Structure formats: C-alpha cells, structure tokens
mmCIF file of C-alpha atoms in Angstrom:
data_model
loop_
_atom_site.group_PDB
_atom_site.id
_atom_site.type_symbol
_atom_site.label_atom_id
_atom_site.label_comp_id
_atom_site.label_asym_id
_atom_site.label_seq_id
_atom_site.Cartn_x
_atom_site.Cartn_y
_atom_site.Cartn_z
ATOM 1 C CA MET A 1 60.577 -150.916 -4.802
ATOM 2 C CA LEU A 2 61.942 -148.143 -2.596
ATOM 3 C CA ASP A 3 65.643 -147.991 -1.861
ATOM 4 C CA ILE A 4 66.419 -149.409 1.558
ATOM 5 C CA ILE A 5 68.121 -146.706 3.602
ATOM 6 C CA THR A 6 69.698 -147.849 6.854
ATOM 7 C CA HIS A 7 70.486 -144.544 8.604
ATOM 8 C CA PRO A 8 68.248 -141.520 9.217
ATOM 9 C CA ASP A 9 70.912 -139.083 7.968
ATOM 10 C CA ASN A 10 70.395 -140.466 4.482
ATOM 11 C CA ILE A 11 66.616 -140.010 4.308
ATOM 12 C CA THR A 12 65.760 -137.298 1.765
ATOM 13 C CA PRO A 13 62.568 -135.373 0.979
ATOM 14 C CA ASP A 14 62.473 -137.053 -2.439
ATOM 15 C CA TRP A 15 62.634 -140.498 -0.846
ATOM 16 C CA LEU A 16 59.832 -139.641 1.560
ATOM 17 C CA THR A 17 57.756 -138.207 -1.272
ATOM 18 C CA GLU A 18 58.091 -141.479 -3.187
ATOM 19 C CA ALA A 19 57.216 -143.525 -0.100
ATOM 20 C CA LEU A 20 54.078 -141.555 0.688
ATOM 21 C CA GLN A 21 52.948 -141.334 -2.929
ATOM 22 C CA SER A 22 53.442 -145.060 -3.495
ATOM 23 C CA SER A 23 51.269 -145.910 -0.498
ATOM 24 C CA GLY A 24 48.535 -143.473 -1.518
ATOM 25 C CA HIS A 25 49.045 -141.079 1.385
ATOM 26 C CA LEU A 26 50.310 -138.178 -0.729
ATOM 27 C CA PRO A 27 48.175 -138.067 -3.892
ATOM 28 C CA ALA A 28 49.727 -134.753 -4.943
ATOM 29 C CA GLY A 29 52.345 -132.400 -3.613
ATOM 30 C CA SER A 30 55.750 -133.342 -2.263
ATOM 31 C CA VAL A 31 57.874 -133.384 0.872
ATOM 32 C CA VAL A 32 60.305 -130.456 0.910
ATOM 33 C CA SER A 33 61.988 -130.944 4.277
ATOM 34 C CA ALA A 34 62.240 -133.552 7.013
ATOM 35 C CA ASP A 35 63.878 -133.088 10.402
ATOM 36 C CA TYR A 36 64.369 -136.078 12.669
ATOM 37 C CA ALA A 37 65.084 -137.073 16.234
ATOM 38 C CA ILE A 38 65.957 -140.549 17.530
ATOM 39 C CA ILE A 39 63.289 -141.983 19.827
ATOM 40 C CA GLY A 40 62.773 -145.100 21.926
ATOM 41 C CA THR A 41 65.057 -147.597 23.628
ATOM 42 C CA GLY A 42 64.832 -150.558 21.236
ATOM 43 C CA LYS A 43 67.659 -153.087 21.181
ATOM 44 C CA MET A 44 67.067 -154.781 17.808
ATOM 45 C CA GLY A 45 66.203 -151.710 15.736
ATOM 46 C CA ASP A 46 66.482 -147.926 15.834
ATOM 47 C CA ASN A 47 63.560 -145.517 15.491
ATOM 48 C CA ALA A 48 63.445 -141.893 14.368
ATOM 49 C CA ARG A 49 60.584 -139.410 14.250
ATOM 50 C CA PHE A 50 60.581 -137.275 11.085
ATOM 51 C CA LYS A 51 58.613 -134.030 11.064
ATOM 52 C CA LEU A 52 57.605 -133.228 7.496
ATOM 53 C CA THR A 53 56.847 -130.072 5.563
ATOM 54 C CA TYR A 54 55.215 -130.098 2.139
ATOM 55 C CA GLU A 55 54.456 -128.044 -0.895
ATOM 56 C CA GLY A 56 51.420 -128.489 -3.081
ATOM 57 C CA ALA A 57 48.272 -130.440 -2.218
ATOM 58 C CA THR A 58 48.804 -132.451 0.970
ATOM 59 C CA GLU A 59 45.329 -133.528 2.049
ATOM 60 C CA GLY A 60 45.612 -136.700 4.117
ATOM 61 C CA ALA A 61 49.410 -136.610 4.289
ATOM 62 C CA PRO A 62 50.935 -137.181 7.762
ATOM 63 C CA LYS A 63 52.629 -134.281 9.542
ATOM 64 C CA SER A 64 55.192 -136.694 10.938
ATOM 65 C CA VAL A 65 56.201 -140.330 10.551
ATOM 66 C CA ILE A 66 58.245 -142.867 12.463
ATOM 67 C CA ILE A 67 60.925 -144.677 10.482
ATOM 68 C CA LYS A 68 62.420 -147.886 11.808
ATOM 69 C CA PHE A 69 65.956 -148.865 10.792
ATOM 70 C CA PRO A 70 68.245 -151.818 11.521
ATOM 71 C CA ALA A 71 70.038 -151.453 14.850
ATOM 72 C CA GLU A 72 73.128 -149.248 14.700
ATOM 73 C CA ASP A 73 74.771 -151.578 17.222
ATOM 74 C CA GLU A 74 76.674 -154.026 15.003
ATOM 75 C CA THR A 75 76.211 -157.050 17.283
ATOM 76 C CA ALA A 76 72.479 -156.535 17.629
ATOM 77 C CA ARG A 77 72.063 -155.832 13.909
ATOM 78 C CA ALA A 78 73.937 -158.950 12.803
ATOM 79 C CA LEU A 79 72.096 -161.215 15.204
ATOM 80 C CA ALA A 80 68.689 -159.709 14.442
ATOM 81 C CA GLY A 81 69.239 -160.168 10.722
ATOM 82 C CA ALA A 82 70.524 -163.713 11.112
ATOM 83 C CA GLN A 83 67.568 -164.703 13.303
ATOM 84 C CA GLY A 84 65.073 -163.254 10.860
ATOM 85 C CA ALA A 85 63.808 -160.554 13.237
ATOM 86 C CA TYR A 86 63.705 -157.882 10.526
ATOM 87 C CA TYR A 87 62.037 -160.206 8.034
ATOM 88 C CA ASN A 88 59.467 -161.297 10.639
ATOM 89 C CA GLU A 89 58.344 -157.735 11.315
ATOM 90 C CA VAL A 90 58.125 -156.695 7.667
ATOM 91 C CA MET A 91 56.094 -159.796 6.862
ATOM 92 C CA PHE A 92 53.761 -159.324 9.830
ATOM 93 C CA TYR A 93 52.792 -155.869 8.610
ATOM 94 C CA ARG A 94 52.384 -157.153 5.045
ATOM 95 C CA HIS A 95 50.331 -160.260 5.734
ATOM 96 C CA LEU A 96 48.849 -160.435 9.229
ATOM 97 C CA ALA A 97 48.322 -156.987 10.734
ATOM 98 C CA ASN A 98 45.059 -156.427 8.872
ATOM 99 C CA ARG A 99 43.603 -159.685 10.192
ATOM 100 C CA THR A 100 43.242 -158.501 13.782
ATOM 101 C CA ALA A 101 41.394 -155.680 15.530
ATOM 102 C CA MET A 102 44.453 -155.140 17.699
ATOM 103 C CA ARG A 103 45.695 -151.587 17.117
ATOM 104 C CA THR A 104 48.876 -151.449 15.064
ATOM 105 C CA PRO A 105 50.330 -148.450 13.212
ATOM 106 C CA THR A 106 49.414 -147.592 9.646
ATOM 107 C CA ILE A 107 52.340 -148.532 7.394
ATOM 108 C CA TYR A 108 53.470 -146.123 4.660
ATOM 109 C CA ALA A 109 56.472 -148.113 3.388
ATOM 110 C CA ASN A 110 57.878 -151.506 4.302
ATOM 111 C CA GLU A 111 60.865 -152.994 2.474
ATOM 112 C CA ILE A 112 63.431 -155.685 3.202
ATOM 113 C CA SER A 113 66.563 -156.757 1.342
ATOM 114 C CA GLU A 114 66.839 -160.142 -0.354
ATOM 115 C CA ASP A 115 69.329 -161.350 2.257
ATOM 116 C CA ARG A 116 66.962 -160.145 5.034
ATOM 117 C CA GLN A 117 69.769 -158.244 6.751
ATOM 118 C CA SER A 118 68.492 -154.730 5.992
ATOM 119 C CA PHE A 119 65.018 -153.223 6.044
ATOM 120 C CA ILE A 120 63.138 -149.979 6.395
ATOM 121 C CA THR A 121 59.613 -149.397 7.707
ATOM 122 C CA VAL A 122 57.820 -146.058 7.616
ATOM 123 C CA MET A 123 54.851 -145.970 9.946
ATOM 124 C CA GLU A 124 52.229 -143.799 11.537
ATOM 125 C CA ASP A 125 53.409 -141.523 14.326
ATOM 126 C CA MET A 126 51.223 -142.415 17.309
ATOM 127 C CA ALA A 127 52.116 -139.292 19.349
ATOM 128 C CA PRO A 128 50.999 -138.252 21.900
ATOM 129 C CA ALA A 129 50.902 -141.953 22.810
ATOM 130 C CA GLU A 130 54.087 -142.999 24.601
ATOM 131 C CA PRO A 131 55.656 -146.357 25.449
ATOM 132 C CA GLY A 132 55.647 -147.710 28.957
ATOM 133 C CA SER A 133 58.826 -148.300 30.933
ATOM 134 C CA GLN A 134 60.231 -151.641 32.056
ATOM 135 C CA LEU A 135 62.106 -149.790 34.800
ATOM 136 C CA ILE A 136 59.055 -148.109 36.337
ATOM 137 C CA GLY A 137 56.507 -150.900 35.922
ATOM 138 C CA ALA A 138 53.082 -150.743 34.301
ATOM 139 C CA THR A 139 50.087 -149.291 36.102
ATOM 140 C CA LEU A 140 46.856 -151.188 36.623
ATOM 141 C CA GLU A 141 45.214 -149.099 33.898
ATOM 142 C CA GLN A 142 48.047 -149.828 31.457
ATOM 143 C CA SER A 143 47.859 -153.524 32.301
ATOM 144 C CA ARG A 144 44.148 -153.642 31.583
ATOM 145 C CA VAL A 145 44.579 -151.810 28.283
ATOM 146 C CA ALA A 146 47.462 -154.063 27.247
ATOM 147 C CA LEU A 147 45.632 -157.283 28.035
ATOM 148 C CA ARG A 148 42.573 -156.057 26.167
ATOM 149 C CA GLU A 149 44.755 -155.617 23.075
ATOM 150 C CA ALA A 150 46.399 -159.006 23.624
ATOM 151 C CA ALA A 151 42.957 -160.627 23.724
ATOM 152 C CA LYS A 152 42.116 -159.129 20.324
ATOM 153 C CA LEU A 153 45.231 -160.680 18.805
ATOM 154 C CA ALA A 154 44.745 -164.047 20.464
ATOM 155 C CA ALA A 155 41.101 -164.259 19.415
ATOM 156 C CA ALA A 156 41.786 -163.298 15.797
ATOM 157 C CA PHE A 157 44.096 -166.267 15.181
ATOM 158 C CA TYR A 158 42.893 -168.785 17.762
ATOM 159 C CA GLY A 159 43.049 -172.324 16.395
ATOM 160 C CA ASP A 160 44.221 -171.056 12.988
ATOM 161 C CA ASP A 161 46.248 -173.885 11.457
ATOM 162 C CA THR A 162 47.325 -171.668 8.557
ATOM 163 C CA LEU A 163 49.848 -169.974 10.861
ATOM 164 C CA GLY A 164 52.149 -172.862 10.038
ATOM 165 C CA ASP A 165 52.193 -171.695 6.422
ATOM 166 C CA TYR A 166 53.990 -168.436 7.314
ATOM 167 C CA ASP A 167 57.748 -168.737 7.550
ATOM 168 C CA HIS A 168 57.874 -165.546 9.611
ATOM 169 C CA VAL A 169 55.793 -167.019 12.446
ATOM 170 C CA MET A 170 58.012 -169.001 14.779
ATOM 171 C CA SER A 171 56.851 -172.355 16.079
ATOM 172 C CA GLN A 172 58.864 -174.240 18.639
ATOM 173 C CA ALA A 173 56.526 -177.213 18.382
ATOM 174 C CA ARG A 174 56.024 -177.619 14.610
ATOM 175 C CA THR A 175 59.702 -177.187 13.755
ATOM 176 C CA ASP A 176 63.059 -177.660 15.472
ATOM 177 C CA GLY A 177 62.795 -174.153 16.926
ATOM 178 C CA GLY A 178 62.521 -175.488 20.462
ATOM 179 C CA ALA A 179 65.723 -177.513 20.120
ATOM 180 C CA LEU A 180 67.531 -174.541 18.592
ATOM 181 C CA ALA A 181 66.382 -172.289 21.439
ATOM 182 C CA GLN A 182 67.522 -174.947 23.917
ATOM 183 C CA ASP A 183 71.003 -174.839 22.401
ATOM 184 C CA PHE A 184 71.094 -171.037 22.456
ATOM 185 C CA LEU A 185 69.957 -170.930 26.074
ATOM 186 C CA THR A 186 72.502 -173.524 27.172
ATOM 187 C CA GLN A 187 75.288 -171.543 25.517
ATOM 188 C CA ALA A 188 74.070 -168.143 26.730
ATOM 189 C CA TRP A 189 73.222 -168.965 30.336
ATOM 190 C CA PRO A 190 76.748 -168.976 31.876
ATOM 191 C CA THR A 191 77.515 -165.478 30.555
ATOM 192 C CA PHE A 192 74.041 -164.236 31.449
ATOM 193 C CA GLN A 193 74.445 -165.581 34.987
ATOM 194 C CA GLU A 194 77.829 -163.897 35.278
ATOM 195 C CA ARG A 195 76.277 -160.545 34.265
ATOM 196 C CA PHE A 196 73.053 -160.734 36.246
ATOM 197 C CA GLY A 197 73.361 -163.515 38.823
ATOM 198 C CA HIS A 198 74.228 -161.057 41.590
ATOM 199 C CA GLY A 199 70.660 -159.778 41.474
ATOM 200 C CA ILE A 200 68.864 -163.161 41.451
ATOM 201 C CA ASN A 201 67.888 -164.832 44.717
ATOM 202 C CA ASP A 202 68.729 -168.480 45.369
ATOM 203 C CA GLU A 203 65.206 -169.812 44.852
ATOM 204 C CA CYS A 204 64.865 -168.057 41.519
ATOM 205 C CA LEU A 205 68.360 -169.089 40.454
ATOM 206 C CA ALA A 206 67.520 -172.734 41.164
ATOM 207 C CA PHE A 207 64.380 -172.439 39.045
ATOM 208 C CA ALA A 208 66.383 -170.866 36.208
ATOM 209 C CA GLU A 209 68.910 -173.696 36.246
ATOM 210 C CA ARG A 210 66.135 -176.254 35.960
ATOM 211 C CA TYR A 211 64.365 -174.333 33.222
ATOM 212 C CA ILE A 212 67.553 -173.995 31.147
ATOM 213 C CA GLY A 213 67.906 -177.761 31.061
ATOM 214 C CA ARG A 214 64.214 -178.315 30.296
ATOM 215 C CA HIS A 215 63.361 -175.549 27.828
ATOM 216 C CA LEU A 216 62.677 -177.994 24.997
ATOM 217 C CA HIS A 217 60.142 -179.775 27.203
ATOM 218 C CA PHE A 218 58.429 -176.461 27.940
ATOM 219 C CA ALA A 219 58.525 -175.353 24.297
ATOM 220 C CA THR A 220 56.847 -178.513 22.996
ATOM 221 C CA ARG A 221 54.641 -179.502 25.948
ATOM 222 C CA PHE A 222 51.544 -177.390 25.304
ATOM 223 C CA GLN A 223 49.198 -179.242 22.956
ATOM 224 C CA GLY A 224 46.085 -177.090 23.161
ATOM 225 C CA ALA A 225 44.728 -174.787 20.486
ATOM 226 C CA LYS A 226 47.314 -172.167 19.580
ATOM 227 C CA THR A 227 47.221 -168.648 18.250
ATOM 228 C CA LEU A 228 49.477 -165.866 17.065
ATOM 229 C CA ALA A 229 51.429 -164.129 19.818
ATOM 230 C CA HIS A 230 53.483 -160.948 19.598
ATOM 231 C CA GLY A 231 56.183 -162.763 21.545
ATOM 232 C CA ASP A 232 57.790 -159.674 23.112
ATOM 233 C CA PHE A 233 54.622 -158.078 24.432
ATOM 234 C CA ARG A 234 56.094 -155.775 27.057
ATOM 235 C CA SER A 235 55.345 -152.221 28.053
ATOM 236 C CA GLU A 236 58.133 -150.630 25.985
ATOM 237 C CA ASN A 237 56.676 -152.197 22.835
ATOM 238 C CA ILE A 238 53.236 -150.709 23.545
ATOM 239 C CA LEU A 239 52.326 -147.064 22.978
ATOM 240 C CA PHE A 240 49.798 -145.963 25.600
ATOM 241 C CA ASN A 241 47.370 -143.068 25.312
ATOM 242 C CA GLY A 242 44.843 -143.159 28.129
ATOM 243 C CA ASN A 243 42.425 -145.997 27.474
ATOM 244 C CA GLU A 244 43.983 -146.847 24.106
ATOM 245 C CA ALA A 245 47.197 -148.567 23.053
ATOM 246 C CA CYS A 246 49.089 -149.403 19.861
ATOM 247 C CA THR A 247 51.474 -152.364 19.685
ATOM 248 C CA VAL A 248 54.755 -152.142 17.771
ATOM 249 C CA ASP A 249 58.011 -154.138 17.321
ATOM 250 C CA TRP A 250 56.701 -157.314 15.689
ATOM 251 C CA GLN A 251 60.017 -159.139 15.358
ATOM 252 C CA THR A 252 59.196 -162.218 17.426
ATOM 253 C CA THR A 253 55.762 -163.364 16.258
ATOM 254 C CA MET A 254 55.095 -166.969 17.185
ATOM 255 C CA GLU A 255 52.466 -169.673 17.323
ATOM 256 C CA THR A 256 51.738 -170.535 20.947
ATOM 257 C CA SER A 257 49.248 -170.421 23.816
ATOM 258 C CA ALA A 258 46.613 -167.692 23.924
ATOM 259 C CA LEU A 259 47.994 -166.738 27.362
ATOM 260 C CA ALA A 260 51.638 -166.259 26.324
ATOM 261 C CA ASP A 261 51.470 -162.505 25.719
ATOM 262 C CA ALA A 262 49.327 -161.884 28.802
ATOM 263 C CA ALA A 263 51.668 -163.871 31.044
ATOM 264 C CA TYR A 264 54.731 -162.187 29.577
ATOM 265 C CA PHE A 265 53.317 -158.710 30.086
ATOM 266 C CA LEU A 266 52.213 -159.242 33.674
ATOM 267 C CA GLY A 267 55.347 -161.189 34.562
ATOM 268 C CA GLY A 268 57.894 -158.762 33.163
ATOM 269 C CA SER A 269 56.286 -155.336 32.808
ATOM 270 C CA VAL A 270 54.546 -155.121 36.190
ATOM 271 C CA ASP A 271 56.342 -154.804 39.515
ATOM 272 C CA THR A 272 56.181 -158.070 41.447
ATOM 273 C CA ASP A 273 54.071 -156.817 44.365
ATOM 274 C CA ASP A 274 51.557 -155.243 41.985
ATOM 275 C CA ARG A 275 51.457 -158.347 39.824
ATOM 276 C CA ARG A 276 50.708 -160.538 42.838
ATOM 277 C CA GLN A 277 47.855 -158.247 43.816
ATOM 278 C CA TRP A 278 46.322 -157.828 40.353
ATOM 279 C CA GLU A 279 47.004 -160.971 38.334
ATOM 280 C CA GLU A 280 44.050 -163.163 39.289
ATOM 281 C CA SER A 281 41.473 -160.485 38.558
ATOM 282 C CA LEU A 282 43.268 -159.449 35.358
ATOM 283 C CA VAL A 283 43.421 -163.017 34.052
ATOM 284 C CA ARG A 284 39.725 -163.386 34.866
ATOM 285 C CA GLU A 285 38.996 -160.208 32.877
ATOM 286 C CA TYR A 286 41.167 -161.533 30.050
ATOM 287 C CA SER A 287 39.154 -164.777 29.986
ATOM 288 C CA GLU A 288 35.949 -162.750 29.771
ATOM 289 C CA GLN A 289 37.362 -160.634 26.937
ATOM 290 C CA LEU A 290 38.317 -163.759 25.003
ATOM 291 C CA ALA A 291 34.795 -165.124 25.483
ATOM 292 C CA ALA A 292 33.299 -161.889 24.164
ATOM 293 C CA LEU A 293 35.478 -162.356 21.076
ATOM 294 C CA GLY A 294 34.363 -165.953 20.556
ATOM 295 C CA VAL A 295 37.111 -167.888 22.387
ATOM 296 C CA ASN A 296 35.649 -169.805 25.337
ATOM 297 C CA LEU A 297 38.560 -170.946 27.477
ATOM 298 C CA GLY A 298 37.128 -170.237 30.913
ATOM 299 C CA PHE A 299 39.034 -168.882 33.880
ATOM 300 C CA ASP A 300 40.422 -172.206 35.154
ATOM 301 C CA GLU A 301 41.950 -173.068 31.771
ATOM 302 C CA CYS A 302 43.235 -169.524 31.296
ATOM 303 C CA TRP A 303 44.827 -169.633 34.738
ATOM 304 C CA ALA A 304 46.525 -172.962 34.026
ATOM 305 C CA GLN A 305 47.933 -171.679 30.732
ATOM 306 C CA TYR A 306 48.909 -168.404 32.400
ATOM 307 C CA ARG A 307 50.919 -170.309 35.019
ATOM 308 C CA GLU A 308 52.662 -172.391 32.373
ATOM 309 C CA GLN A 309 53.371 -169.463 30.089
ATOM 310 C CA SER A 310 55.057 -167.539 32.899
ATOM 311 C CA MET A 311 58.199 -169.262 31.580
ATOM 312 C CA HIS A 312 57.896 -167.619 28.158
ATOM 313 C CA GLY A 313 59.606 -164.515 29.495
ATOM 314 C CA LEU A 314 62.740 -166.413 30.501
ATOM 315 C CA MET A 315 63.827 -167.299 26.973
ATOM 316 C CA ILE A 316 63.049 -163.835 25.614
ATOM 317 C CA THR A 317 64.928 -162.071 28.413
ATOM 318 C CA ILE A 318 67.979 -164.330 28.533
ATOM 319 C CA LEU A 319 68.475 -164.400 24.776
ATOM 320 C CA GLY A 320 67.556 -160.728 24.384
ATOM 321 C CA ALA A 321 70.290 -159.706 26.818
ATOM 322 C CA SER A 322 72.790 -162.137 25.320
ATOM 323 C CA PHE A 323 72.240 -160.835 21.800
ATOM 324 C CA SER A 324 72.698 -157.181 22.817
ATOM 325 C CA SER A 325 75.859 -155.300 23.674
ATOM 326 C CA PRO A 326 75.967 -154.366 27.382
ATOM 327 C CA ASP A 327 74.973 -150.830 28.336
ATOM 328 C CA GLU A 328 73.884 -149.316 31.639
ATOM 329 C CA ARG A 329 70.243 -148.721 30.794
ATOM 330 C CA GLY A 330 69.849 -152.028 28.983
ATOM 331 C CA ASP A 331 71.465 -154.056 31.760
ATOM 332 C CA THR A 332 69.255 -152.382 34.369
ATOM 333 C CA MET A 333 66.215 -153.275 32.270
ATOM 334 C CA PHE A 334 67.225 -156.899 31.697
ATOM 335 C CA LEU A 335 67.988 -157.382 35.392
ATOM 336 C CA ALA A 336 64.572 -156.035 36.380
ATOM 337 C CA MET A 337 62.911 -158.279 33.804
ATOM 338 C CA ILE A 338 64.691 -161.505 34.788
ATOM 339 C CA GLN A 339 64.024 -160.844 38.481
ATOM 340 C CA ARG A 340 60.319 -160.351 37.792
ATOM 341 C CA HIS A 341 59.965 -163.267 35.373
ATOM 342 C CA LEU A 342 61.747 -165.748 37.619
ATOM 343 C CA GLN A 343 59.762 -164.688 40.666
ATOM 344 C CA HIS A 344 56.620 -165.007 38.553
ATOM 345 C CA CYS A 345 57.524 -168.618 37.771
ATOM 346 C CA VAL A 346 58.337 -169.391 41.404
ATOM 347 C CA ASP A 347 55.170 -167.738 42.717
ATOM 348 C CA LEU A 348 52.991 -169.704 40.286
ATOM 349 C CA LYS A 349 54.854 -172.994 40.849
ATOM 350 C CA ALA A 350 55.568 -173.262 37.138
ATOM 351 C CA ASP A 351 58.047 -176.085 37.805
ATOM 352 C CA GLU A 352 54.966 -178.335 37.676
ATOM 353 C CA PHE A 353 55.075 -177.918 33.891
ATOM 354 C CA LEU A 354 58.732 -178.956 33.593
ATOM 355 C CA SER A 355 58.140 -182.565 34.722
#
C-alpha cells in the first residue's frame, strides 16, 4: 500500500515512481522530477497537476497526472471525511467505474486511510479538456454532451438491486439517509437563508421553506426502478473537450431516479432562460439515448421524473454551502446555483411531488 500523502509539497519522485510502477503504467524507468500547480475550484478536495520527467524506459508512462488530496480547508476536510465523501470516491473508482461506458479518468493510485479521513488519488490528466463554470452557465453543446454521459451511467446500473450491497452508494430510501438529510437541512437552513436569502425571490423562498419541511417525503417517495447517480453532476465536475466529456469528483454517488443527474445538471449548471428554452428537447433526447442503451422509459415518464428530481439540487446546494467555509467565489457560485435550482422547481411545479 502506498503512503497516503495529504499535501502536494510532500509528493516525491520516488513516491510517484512507486505509484506508477504498482499500477503497471511505468514498467521500467523512474520519475526524476515533478512540478505541480493547484487546479480547479473544488470545495471538498484539492487537486494538483504534476508534470513529470523520467529517466530510463518510459513507454506508456503519463507526461502529467492529476493528484487529488483532502481539502486544505479544515472545516470542509473534517465534514467530508465524517460524511464518507473521500471513502465514497475511492470505492467508486475501485468497484464501479469499470462497469459503465461513461468516461471517467484512468486511475494510477487510489488509497484511503482506515479511519476514512485521509486519501490520495492519482489519475489521468484530461488536458486539454477543461471543466465548465457554474458562474457562466453551460452551453447547449455542453448540455448535450453531459446528458449523453449521464445516460450511459444511468443505463449501466438501471434496476440493479446490487447497488444496495455497496456501503459507498448512498440510499435515502433503503436506509435512514433521508431522515438524516432532513435533520441536516433543518439545522442548516436558517444560516443558509441568512447568507443567501437576499438573492432569492419570494416565490422561490416559499418553495424552499416547504421543501425543507418535506425533504424526507421527497427522498423516499420515488418507488420506480433506480440506478446509480453521480449525485453532484454539475458543469464544474465535468471536463469538456468538444464533443467529449470526462466526469470526476465521485464523492456523492447514490441510488436514485435515472433522471436525477440530468435534472441536477440542467437545473443548476444552465442559466434559467436557456434551461427553459432547451429542457424539453434535451429531456426528449435523453429519453431516446436511454432507449438506445436498453432502458425504455419514454418521454412522458422521463419528463415526470425530471420534474420531480428538480428538487435533488436543493439538498446538494444547501448542504454543500453549509459544509464549506464562506469565500467570495464559492458564495457567488452557491447563490447562482440555489437561484437556478429553486426557479427550476417553481417552473416545473415540483410542489406536486411534496404532497
């Protein structure tokens, strides 16, 4: 087992050599230097790109790698570890990533401590692919690419009852996860409203208040066939390169509706006016993609689940902001996300699913 290193300053050429040799990506030769730069805007973990130089035979060895570390922010790190976010991601790459055609990065090393509070993951550098931006909003092309990838994941695990056997896949229906989330939301909402309420209109605020009191109903209501969802499928967790995309940050995998990731992406990563214009045609395309992959839901059923799952983004956004230390960029992002998600729910009359 590789030593778990929690800060990029402490990564050495010898450590990288061992990691790449152990995974079969450096059959001979060795790393002699590694320079890094911090990348990304993640809240629950920190990412660094290491550019590598070698000596000896290096056929097949990567010129650069991305290494993911626990968040340097102490609050985020403690909460992520306690919630199992680090464990969830390590286990996804170990056990589930190879079961879907959805593009995920090649993993060179992937270790977690016994207490699940520390981890390290060395993965493929997907450059020149770049993440989207929650602040700018996804384009129509990005939305189509993202939903195509989401369909691959949903189809691969659709109706798979073995998901309940994995302790790293959250289920709000099979376990008491829904009740626990209800408690967290009830506790977090007053502070969240104090931070972000100034930017929420009255209609959306009224919906949020009702949702907070009825989250458990939402979390356990859907009784249809379920699948594996990324859970935080937003543009900044997707690396786009033209007509291709690679999905990262697998810390919130869950068993839920096949429309959860699609609804979350369109609701939170697309500007509201664009989402209103595009969503019906995109959900229709998504239904057709599922059918091509062997999942026959049909547009009407997909649309119904899409409307209901518009609420998925509320829990992720409210708790995500509450479990992160405030900062200017982060607060701007969370405000944009909650505005979009709440308006999504209001537009689609999602309160129908809270009764």
